Amino acid sequence: MSMKPEGKKRIWAEYQKEIPDDHFFYVRSCIRQTFFAGSEQYFLKILREDLGKDVFEDPRHTTCTGIGYHGDVVPFETIQAVVARHFALATEAGYKHIAISCVTSFGIYSEILETWKHFPETLERTREDLFKATGRTFEVPETISHTSDIIYKFRDEIARKAKYNLVDIATGRPLRVVEHIGCHYSKMFPKYGVGGAEFPHVLVGMVESWGGDVIDYPERRHCCGFGFRQYLVQANRGYSLFASRKKFESMEPYRPDMIIANCPGCTMFMDRWQYTINEIDGITYGADGQGIPVLTYEEVAGLVLGYDPWEMGLQYHNVQSMPLLQKMGIRADPARRFLAKDGTRLPEPANLING
Amino acid sequence: MMSEGRANKFGFAISRSRLIDYDATDRKVREYVTLREPSFRLCFACGGCTATCTAGQHTSFNLRRMNTYIRRGEIEPLREEVTRCMLCGKCLLVCPRGVNTRNVVAVAAEAIRKLGRNEL
Amino acid sequence: MQDIRFEEGLHACMNCGICTGICPAAEYYHYDPRQVVDLVQSRNNEVIRELLKSETIWYCGQCMSCKTRCPRGNTPGMVIMALRKLSQELGYFTASEKGRQQFAIKRTVGDNVLKHGYCVVSYDVDPEAHPEQGPAWEHYFRYMDDSLARLGGELNGKEGPTRLIPDDVLDELKSIFKVTGGQELYDAIEEASEKKAEEMGMEFKKEGRDFEYFRHVVTADSGCHQCEPEDVRKDVYETRR
Amino acid sequence: MNSELFITPFNLGLYFILIYSVVRSTVWFRNLSRPDKLRLQRGFFGRPFMDSLREIFSESLLHRKIFKKNPLLGYMHMSLAFGWFLLIVFGTFEADFFGEKHLNPPSHAIFFRWFNPDHGSEGFARIYGFWMDLLLAFILSGLLLAVIKRFIPRMMGMKKTTKHTWTDRIALTSLWLIFPSRLLAESFTCGAHGSGSFLTGNMGAALASFLPAAEIAPVFWWLYSLALGTFFLLLPVSRYFHIPVELFLIFMRNSGITTGDRHSSYTEVQTHACSSCGVCIGVCQMSYAAGIHDIQSAYFIKGLRNDRDIAAITANCLMCGRCEEVCPVGIELGPMRLIERRQGEREDHKLRLAEKYTITRRRSTLEKAPTQSYGYLEREEPEKAEVLFFAGCMTHLTPSVIVAMKKIMDSAGVKYRFMDEQGGVCCGRPLMLAGRDKEARELINHNSDIIWKSGAQILVTSCPICYKVFRESYYLEATVMHHSEFINLLIEEGSLRLGYLHRKVVYHDPCELGRGSGIYDEPRAVISYVAELQQASQERNMSLCCGGSLGNLTLSSEKRALIAADAARTLTVASPDELITACPLCKKTFAQATETKVSDIAELVAAALPKPAEIAAKRRPARAAVRTSRIG
Amino acid sequence: MKGALKHVIVAGGGVAGMEAAGALAEMGYRVTLVEKGEDPGGHLLQWHALFPDRRPADEVRNYLRKRINHHNINVITRTTVDRVKHHPGGLTVNLSGGSEEKADAVIVATGFDLFDARRKEEYGYGIYDNVITSAELEGMFNRGHIARADGKVPDRIGLIHCVGSRDEKVNNNHCSKVCCVTAVKQAIEIRKMLPSCEVFCFYMDMRMYGPYYEELYRESQEVHNVNFIRGKVSEASVNINNRLVIKVEDTLAGRPLRMELDIMVLMVGMEMAAAGSKLAEASGFGRGINRFLETGDHHYGNNLSGVKGVFFAGTCTAPMNITDTVSHARAAVAETVRYLKG
C-alpha cells in the first residue's frame, strides 16, 4: 500500500488538542460498564497503578442520557442539565478535567460546550435549570478528554513498560490492525479529536507505538451502524448489521489481525454482528476464518502491559482472541476463561467464534 | 447477499444496498442507447421533459432520472419505468438540447427487453 | 421551529449532496438528507407537516458524518433531530411505522434513565430479546454476578460499574426532567402512542413492555422503506408538486 | 422446318408467364380473407368490373395520372404500354387476317413478318403494314425517352430514380432489346424480299443495299425472340412484374378491398404492383429537404418485395402521406408502413400462410407482450357536458391556442367542459404511429370512457393528431370536430360575431387534418371569413409536412429543422403577414423556422372577436350543441 | 530625459501586471515591474492550453512578453512589494530586501494563489498517490504524458469541481469562476490523449458563463463523451489495488454513488495571494469578501484602492479569467493615467 505518511503527519500536527496530565474526573459509559466492565476497570487500574495518576469517580454520577438524546426521547435542554450536573459534581470535588469513557457522551459534552460557546444564553439557561432542579451550581470544565485521548497521551510510557508488542512473535511481522473511531469522537467537532475527523490519530498513535501496523481501507471512516434507534428497535437492526458488514467486506482483503475501537457501541456491534453474520450467512471474516477480534484500547493496552486477558474480560467478546494472543506470544489458558467467584469453572458457552 | 429480504431468525430483515456501485453496474443499455440514439449524450438533466411529461402527471415516470440511471448502468428501477411513457412527444418540443427523447425511451425499452432475454 | 439545532444546523443548502454521499442511512433506506434539508429550507409548513408525519425523518442513524463535510456548514443530522422532537411534540410520529417506534425507545431507554439512572442496564438486556448479542453475552448474563465480580464490579453495588444509583440521585434526575421539558416529551410520546394503539385496536398498558402495541412497534416492518420511483410520488419529496 | 426453331425462347417465356400468372393469382385469391373473397367475386360480375376495365385502360395503358403530373414521362409510359398493347392486338388481327390459316398460335402474330416475308405489297395490306410500322415507331420513340430518363433523369423532370437489382437490369435490357431487334429483324426480312412499309421497307432496302439481308435476318429474329423470352421469364423476379400485377390490384381495389391492419394477399399484390417509378421519391421532403435518400416508399416497397429487414427504413418516415397522393398505382403506402411498424407482422403473415398450407400448427415465436402499459391510470368521473373540449398534449405547449378557444367558445356562449385542463391522457395516435396498437388501445379505452360518461354530443379537439384517432379508432357517440370545423359551424349558425382583420395570411394544411382526415375547406372558410387568404404553391392534398411529425420516431432535430425551414420558405414566398396552421405541433415547429408570425386558426379568429364591451349587449345562445344532427 | 517621465511601479508580473506595464510604457511612462518569481508570466507559465478554444498558453505568454519588452519598462524579479505609503508628492514603495523606491503611482497586480488542496483533508491530497491538482494535470499535458504515480495508463479519471471554492469549511465562500470551464477543457484534452480513458466531472453547478463556454460543454458531451455527475465528492480513500475510491451522491438519481478512479484531479480554486495579503496588511488596503482586495466601488470603481495613487488590477480583487484580467488591467491603467494627469 503506497501512501505518503508525511501527509498524514502534517494533518495530525494540525489537530493536537490539549490533554491534561493528571487529576481527572471520570464518568462511565452505560454500554461499556454493562458489556465491557473490564475495560473501564483496567482504564482506572492502568492510570492509577501503572501511571500513578489521580482519577476521581463520584458514585453519584449517572448516565448522560446520551442514548436517549440520540434516540430522540430526551430533549437537548434536559441533557444539557444532566451533563451540567456532572460538571457540578466535578466542581464540588475540585476537578477541572473530565475523562469520559463513552464516545457518545464525549460527543454530547463537546456539542454542549460548543453550543454554550456560540449561544451563551443556553449556558445561562442551563445554570438556571440545574439550580432550579437540584440547587447545584457548576464551573464549565477546562478540558474534556475521551479516555482514549488519555491512553493516547501516555502511549509511549505504556510502550516503555510493555511486556508484549503488537507483533507476530513467530514471524516478527507487525500485526495488521484496523482502527475504528466512534463517529461522535471527532466527526462533529474535529478539533476535539486527536488528529481531526479525516485521519484521527488517537488509536493509530497507540497501535504504532505498541508495534503494530495500521490498515487504511476504503470504509475506514464508515459508521459501525449502531445508529441508536436503528439498533434499539429490533425491526431496524438490518441497518446496523448492514453498515458493519460493509466495513468487514472492505477490510477483509487486508487480512487484519484485530480491530481496535474507542467507542462502546462500535466495539460491541463489530463483535456482535460478526457472530450474527456467521449465523445468517455462514461467513466468518478474518485470516483463516478465525473472525476478527474487536478489542477496546484499554484491553489492548492491558495486553501490552501483560495483564491477564481473562481478568480484563476478553472472553466476553463473541470473537475469541486466542489466535491473536498466540501471535503476540501471550500465554493464557482458555480453560480459565469462564470462572465463578470461587474460582470453579463455569460451563463454556457454545458457538463462540474460535471458541 | 443471500440474507437480504425476509426477516431472519434474529427477527429483522436486511435490505439491499441503494448505493450505485459504478464498478459493479452494467452499462450495456447505455451503450445500446447511445449507439442508436446519439443525441442521448446531449442531455444535461434540466428536467424539462419530466416537467412537461403527460405520463408523469399520472405516475412516477421521470425521463430525466431515467437518463441518469441508464448512464450509471442502474437498470433495475427502469424495467417498469420505461413502459409508462405514452410517446406523446411533448418532451421532444421542450428539450433545450434537441435530444430525440421519444426515441431514447423507445430504444431504452427495447434494450431493457433485450437485456431480459440476454440479447444485448 | 425555535430549536437551537436549526440555527446551528441549517444555512442555505446548495444541494451538493455531500451529506448523502457518505450517509449510511441513504445507502440503506430510501432516504436523502440533502432533500430533507432542502425541504425544511422551503419553510413551507405544508411540506414540513408532511415531513413530520413521514417515515423519512426516522431513517437517520445520527452518526453525524454529514456535519464534518457540509460546505455550507449545515448538519442534516441535527435538523433531523429537531424534526423528530417536533414530530413527537405534535404527536405526528405515530403516523409512520418508523415513527411509532419512538414509543419502544421511550419504554426502554427512556424509562431506564429515570428508573435506574442508566440508559442501558445489564439485567434488562435479556438474551431472549437480543439473540444477536450472541453466546458471550448469554453466558455473561446467566452468570452475571460471577462474571462481573471477576472484572472488578458488583451488580447494584456501591461503586464501580453497574453500581446502584441511589434514590436521591434519581430524584435529582426526575426533577431535571420536569424542569427542562424531558418529562413533557415522555408524556407526549405516551399519550400519542396510547391514542394510536386504540386507533389500531391494539392492547396497550401504561407500564412495561409485555403487551400487543409494544411488541407491534418493535417488530413491525412493512418492508417498503426502500421504495424506488413507484412509491416516490406518495413519498414526501413529491408533496412539493 | 427447323428454321422456325428461333420461336422456342419466345414460346417458353410466354407459356411460363401465363401459367405463372394463373397459379400466382389463384394463390392470392385463396389467401384472401372470406369477406375480401366475397367482395372480389361480387366485384367481378358487377360495376366494379367495368370500372376496372376503364381504369386499366386509362392508367395501365394510357398512364393518365403520370401524364397529368409530367407529360413527357406520361408519353414514355403510354407509348411503351399502349403502343405495345396495340401492336399485339393488331398483330393478332394481321396474322388472323392475312395469315394462311385462322387462329394461329401467338408466335405467328409476333413473328408475322418472318412467316409472311412478302406480305403487304399492295392494297389494304399495304395500309395495314404502314399502320404496323407506325405503331413500332411510336413504341421506339417512347423507348428513346426511357433510355434518356435512365441516364439523365432530370430531363424527365424527375429528381431521383430508383436503384436496380441485377435481375431488373437484365429484364430492362431485354425489354429495351425487344423493339429494336424487331425493327431490325423485320427490316432485314423486308430488305431481302423488297417488302415492308415506310419504316421497315426503307430501312430494309437501305440495309440490303450493302449487306446480305437474307442471311442476317434470322440473327435478329433470334434476338427478338430471345429478348421476349428472357423478359417473360424474368418478369416475376423483376420490377416489371408490376405490369401484370397492377391489373389484379385494380380489380381488387375496385371491388372495395382495402389494406386493413395486417399483411394479406392485398398487401402482397400492392407490393408487387409497385413499378418503382420513383414518383414518391420526387415528392418526399425527407429526400429533397433533409437529404435522406434511402427510406422513400419505393425503397420500402422494394424491401418488402425482396423480404429484407427494413425496420430502419420503415421507422424513418414522417407519415405525411404525400407519396400516397401521387402514387400512379394507388398503393396505400401509409397503412402499409404502419403494418410493417408493428413488431413481427411480416413473420406472423408468413406463419399464417404456413399454417394454411401445412398440417403442423406453429405458434409465433415473437414476444408480442405490450411494450407499454398504463395500469396506473385511474378512472375518472367527468361532469356532464354537451360540448367537450379536448386540447391535446401538444396544445398544452401552445397555451395561446387554448386561451383563444376559450374566448371563442365563451363569446359564442357554448357550454363546454375542458376535458384535459389538468393535462389529461394522450389520445393514443403517437403510439399507433409507432406501431404499438395494443398499447394505444389502453389509452383509447381510458379516454373513451371519460367521453362517454360526459354524455357529450360534440367532442372538439385542437390537435389534428388527436382528431384523426378520435374519428378513426374511437367508438364514440359524440361527433368529433376539429376546432376549425367547430368554429366554422359557429360562424355558419351565426352564434359567433367576428370582425374582419386586414391581414394577408397563408394557410398550412396539417398532415393529419388535410390528407389524414380530408378537412380542407372548413379552415379556409373560417380564415377567409376574417382575413385575406393567400394561395400556397403546395396546398391541400399536396401540402407540405412541417417536419415536426410524430410519425417519425428516429428523425434527428437537425433534420427536422431542415424540413421545417424548407416548408416555411415555400409557404411564405408571397410574404404573408401571418402563417396560419391548425395544429399546435406545426405551429411550434414553424415558429422556430421562420420570421413570419405563426398562429393557430383559433388565435386568428380570437383576434377577430369584438371587444367585450361590444358583445356585452346582446348575445345569441349557441345552438351548436343541440344541432349536432346537422353535422353528424 | 527619462527623469522627466512619471514613474509607476507595478506590483506583480502576472497577466494583469504585464498588460498594465505594457500599456503604461506605451503611453510614455516609466514603469518598474516587480515580480516575485524567476520571471514574469504568473500562473500562465505552468498552463498548457487555455479555455475555451484550447489555444496554446504560449500564444498569450508571448503576447505579454512582447508587451513588456519596452525601453520604458524595468523588470525586477525575485522581489516583492512589501509596503506602499502615500505622502504629499508621491508614494514610497518598500521592496523585499529593504530597498525603497519612489513612485508617482502604483498598480497592485499581485494576483491569486491556487488553493492548497491539502486543506481539503477528505480528498487525501498529499496522502494518496494519484490525487493531483488541475495545475499538475496541466503539467502532464505539457509533458504530453498522463499517468498514475506507478506509471500505469489510467482507465478512469475524475475531475472534482469546487475544491477550495464555495466551501465554508475552508473559509472560501466564493466561486472561482474559471474551474468549471477548465475542467471541461481538461476533460476534453484527456479524452483526446487517452481515448480509452473514461472521464467524469463531479460538479455542483456548471458555470459556463463566458462566450464559447457552453459550446465547449456541449462538445465535451457530444463529441468526447465526457460524463458529468452532479454531486460534491464526499470523501476519497484507496483500496488494496491502490485505486482511489470516491463516495458521492448522484443528486440527479437521489442516491449515493461509489466509484473507483485511477486519478482524481482536484479543480483547485483561486485565493488571495499570500504576497498580496502581506502588502495589503502593511499598506492598509481594505480586504473585501473572501479576503480579496476591497475596491472603491463594485460597479464603477473596481480599480480604486482607497489609497491615493494606488490602483488594483486583476485577480487580486476577485477571480477572473484572462480576458477579464487584461481588460481590468487596462482599466487600471486608465485610472492611473487620469490620476497622474491630475
CSV table of N, CA and C in Angstrom, one decimal, chain E residues 263-323:
chain,number,residue,atom,x,y,z
E,263,ILE,N,-7.1,8.3,-11.3
E,263,ILE,CA,-6.5,9.6,-11.0
E,263,ILE,C,-7.7,10.5,-10.6
E,264,MET,N,-7.5,11.2,-9.5
E,264,MET,CA,-8.5,12.2,-9.1
E,264,MET,C,-7.9,13.6,-9.2
E,265,VAL,N,-8.5,14.4,-10.1
E,265,VAL,CA,-8.0,15.7,-10.3
E,265,VAL,C,-8.8,16.7,-9.5
E,266,LEU,N,-8.2,17.5,-8.6
E,266,LEU,CA,-8.9,18.5,-7.8
E,266,LEU,C,-8.8,19.8,-8.6
E,267,MET,N,-10.0,20.3,-8.9
E,267,MET,CA,-10.0,21.6,-9.6
E,267,MET,C,-9.9,22.7,-8.6
E,268,VAL,N,-8.6,23.0,-8.2
E,268,VAL,CA,-8.4,24.0,-7.1
E,268,VAL,C,-8.7,25.4,-7.6
E,269,GLY,N,-9.4,26.1,-6.6
E,269,GLY,CA,-9.9,27.5,-6.9
E,269,GLY,C,-8.8,28.5,-6.6
E,270,MET,N,-9.3,29.8,-6.7
E,270,MET,CA,-8.4,30.9,-6.5
E,270,MET,C,-8.6,31.5,-5.1
E,271,GLU,N,-7.4,31.9,-4.5
E,271,GLU,CA,-7.5,32.6,-3.2
E,271,GLU,C,-6.6,33.8,-3.3
E,272,MET,N,-6.9,34.8,-2.5
E,272,MET,CA,-6.0,36.0,-2.4
E,272,MET,C,-4.5,35.5,-2.2
E,273,ALA,N,-3.6,36.1,-3.0
E,273,ALA,CA,-2.2,35.6,-2.9
E,273,ALA,C,-1.6,36.0,-1.6
E,274,ALA,N,-0.8,35.2,-1.1
E,274,ALA,CA,-0.1,35.5,0.2
E,274,ALA,C,0.6,36.8,0.1
E,275,ALA,N,1.4,36.9,-0.9
E,275,ALA,CA,2.2,38.2,-1.1
E,275,ALA,C,1.3,39.4,-1.1
E,276,GLY,N,0.2,39.3,-1.8
E,276,GLY,CA,-0.8,40.4,-1.9
E,276,GLY,C,-1.3,40.7,-0.5
E,277,SER,N,-1.6,39.6,0.3
E,277,SER,CA,-2.2,39.9,1.6
E,277,SER,C,-1.2,40.6,2.5
E,278,LYS,N,0.1,40.2,2.4
E,278,LYS,CA,1.1,40.9,3.2
E,278,LYS,C,1.1,42.4,2.8
E,279,LEU,N,1.2,42.7,1.5
E,279,LEU,CA,1.2,44.0,1.0
E,279,LEU,C,0.0,44.8,1.6
E,280,ALA,N,-1.1,44.1,1.5
E,280,ALA,CA,-2.4,44.8,1.9
E,280,ALA,C,-2.3,45.2,3.4
E,281,GLU,N,-1.9,44.2,4.2
E,281,GLU,CA,-1.8,44.5,5.6
E,281,GLU,C,-0.9,45.7,5.9
E,282,ALA,N,0.3,45.6,5.3
E,282,ALA,CA,1.3,46.7,5.5
E,282,ALA,C,0.8,48.0,5.0
E,283,SER,N,0.1,48.0,3.9
E,283,SER,CA,-0.3,49.3,3.3
E,283,SER,C,-1.7,49.8,3.7
E,284,GLY,N,-2.4,49.0,4.4
E,284,GLY,CA,-3.7,49.3,4.9
E,284,GLY,C,-4.8,49.3,3.8
E,285,PHE,N,-4.6,48.4,2.8
E,285,PHE,CA,-5.7,48.3,1.8
E,285,PHE,C,-6.8,47.5,2.4
E,286,GLY,N,-8.1,47.9,2.0
E,286,GLY,CA,-9.2,47.2,2.6
E,286,GLY,C,-9.3,45.8,2.0
E,287,ARG,N,-9.8,44.9,2.9
E,287,ARG,CA,-10.0,43.5,2.4
E,287,ARG,C,-11.5,43.2,2.3
E,288,GLY,N,-11.8,42.8,1.1
E,288,GLY,CA,-13.3,42.6,0.9
E,288,GLY,C,-13.7,41.2,1.2
E,289,ILE,N,-14.8,40.8,0.6
E,289,ILE,CA,-15.3,39.4,0.8
E,289,ILE,C,-14.3,38.4,0.4
E,290,ASN,N,-14.2,37.3,1.2
E,290,ASN,CA,-13.3,36.2,0.9
E,290,ASN,C,-11.8,36.7,0.8
E,291,ARG,N,-11.5,37.8,1.5
E,291,ARG,CA,-10.1,38.2,1.7
E,291,ARG,C,-9.5,38.8,0.4
E,292,PHE,N,-10.2,38.9,-0.7
E,292,PHE,CA,-9.6,39.6,-1.8
E,292,PHE,C,-9.6,41.1,-1.5
E,293,LEU,N,-8.9,41.9,-2.3
E,293,LEU,CA,-8.8,43.3,-2.1
E,293,LEU,C,-10.1,44.0,-2.3
E,294,GLU,N,-10.5,44.9,-1.4
E,294,GLU,CA,-11.7,45.6,-1.5
E,294,GLU,C,-11.5,46.8,-2.4
E,295,THR,N,-12.4,46.9,-3.4
E,295,THR,CA,-12.2,48.1,-4.3
E,295,THR,C,-13.2,49.2,-4.0
E,296,GLY,N,-12.9,50.3,-4.5
E,296,GLY,CA,-13.7,51.6,-4.2
E,296,GLY,C,-15.2,51.4,-4.4
E,297,ASP,N,-15.5,50.8,-5.6
E,297,ASP,CA,-16.9,50.6,-5.9
E,297,ASP,C,-17.0,49.3,-6.8
E,298,HIS,N,-18.0,48.5,-6.4
E,298,HIS,CA,-18.1,47.2,-7.1
E,298,HIS,C,-18.5,47.4,-8.6
E,299,HIS,N,-19.2,48.5,-8.9
E,299,HIS,CA,-19.7,48.6,-10.2
E,299,HIS,C,-18.8,49.5,-11.1
E,300,TYR,N,-18.5,50.7,-10.6
E,300,TYR,CA,-17.8,51.6,-11.4
E,300,TYR,C,-16.4,52.1,-10.9
E,301,GLY,N,-16.0,51.5,-9.8
E,301,GLY,CA,-14.7,51.9,-9.2
E,301,GLY,C,-13.9,50.7,-8.8
E,302,ASN,N,-13.9,49.6,-9.6
E,302,ASN,CA,-13.3,48.4,-9.1
E,302,ASN,C,-11.8,48.3,-9.4
E,303,ASN,N,-11.2,49.5,-9.7
E,303,ASN,CA,-9.7,49.5,-9.7
E,303,ASN,C,-9.2,50.4,-8.6
E,304,LEU,N,-10.1,51.1,-7.9
E,304,LEU,CA,-9.7,52.1,-6.9
E,304,LEU,C,-9.4,51.4,-5.6
E,305,SER,N,-8.3,51.9,-4.9
E,305,SER,CA,-7.8,51.2,-3.7
E,305,SER,C,-8.2,51.9,-2.5
E,306,GLY,N,-8.6,53.2,-2.6
E,306,GLY,CA,-8.8,54.0,-1.4
E,306,GLY,C,-7.6,54.7,-0.9
E,307,VAL,N,-6.4,54.3,-1.4
E,307,VAL,CA,-5.1,55.0,-1.1
E,307,VAL,C,-4.8,55.8,-2.4
E,308,LYS,N,-4.6,57.1,-2.2
E,308,LYS,CA,-4.2,57.9,-3.3
E,308,LYS,C,-3.1,57.3,-4.2
E,309,GLY,N,-3.3,57.3,-5.5
E,309,GLY,CA,-2.2,56.9,-6.3
E,309,GLY,C,-2.0,55.4,-6.4
E,310,VAL,N,-2.8,54.6,-5.7
E,310,VAL,CA,-2.6,53.2,-5.8
E,310,VAL,C,-3.9,52.6,-6.4
E,311,PHE,N,-3.7,51.7,-7.4
E,311,PHE,CA,-4.8,51.1,-8.2
E,311,PHE,C,-4.6,49.6,-8.2
E,312,PHE,N,-5.8,48.9,-8.3
E,312,PHE,CA,-5.8,47.5,-8.3
E,312,PHE,C,-6.0,47.0,-9.7
E,313,ALA,N,-5.3,45.9,-10.1
E,313,ALA,CA,-5.6,45.3,-11.4
E,313,ALA,C,-5.6,43.8,-11.2
E,314,GLY,N,-6.6,43.1,-11.8
E,314,GLY,CA,-6.7,41.7,-12.0
E,314,GLY,C,-7.2,40.9,-10.8
E,315,THR,N,-6.7,39.7,-10.6
E,315,THR,CA,-7.3,38.7,-9.7
E,315,THR,C,-7.0,39.0,-8.3
E,316,CYS,N,-6.3,40.1,-8.0
E,316,CYS,CA,-6.1,40.4,-6.5
E,316,CYS,C,-7.4,41.0,-6.0
E,317,THR,N,-8.4,41.3,-6.9
E,317,THR,CA,-9.7,41.9,-6.5
E,317,THR,C,-10.7,40.8,-6.5
E,318,ALA,N,-10.6,39.8,-7.3
E,318,ALA,CA,-11.6,38.8,-7.4
E,318,ALA,C,-11.2,37.8,-8.5
E,319,PRO,N,-11.6,36.5,-8.4
E,319,PRO,CA,-11.3,35.6,-9.5
E,319,PRO,C,-11.7,36.1,-10.9
E,320,MET,N,-10.9,36.0,-11.9
E,320,MET,CA,-11.2,36.4,-13.2
E,320,MET,C,-10.5,35.4,-14.2
E,321,ASN,N,-11.1,35.4,-15.4
E,321,ASN,CA,-10.4,34.7,-16.5
E,321,ASN,C,-9.4,35.7,-17.1
E,322,ILE,N,-8.6,35.2,-18.1
E,322,ILE,CA,-7.5,36.0,-18.7
E,322,ILE,C,-8.2,37.2,-19.4
E,323,THR,N,-9.2,37.0,-20.1
E,323,THR,CA,-9.9,38.1,-20.9
E,323,THR,C,-10.2,39.2,-19.9
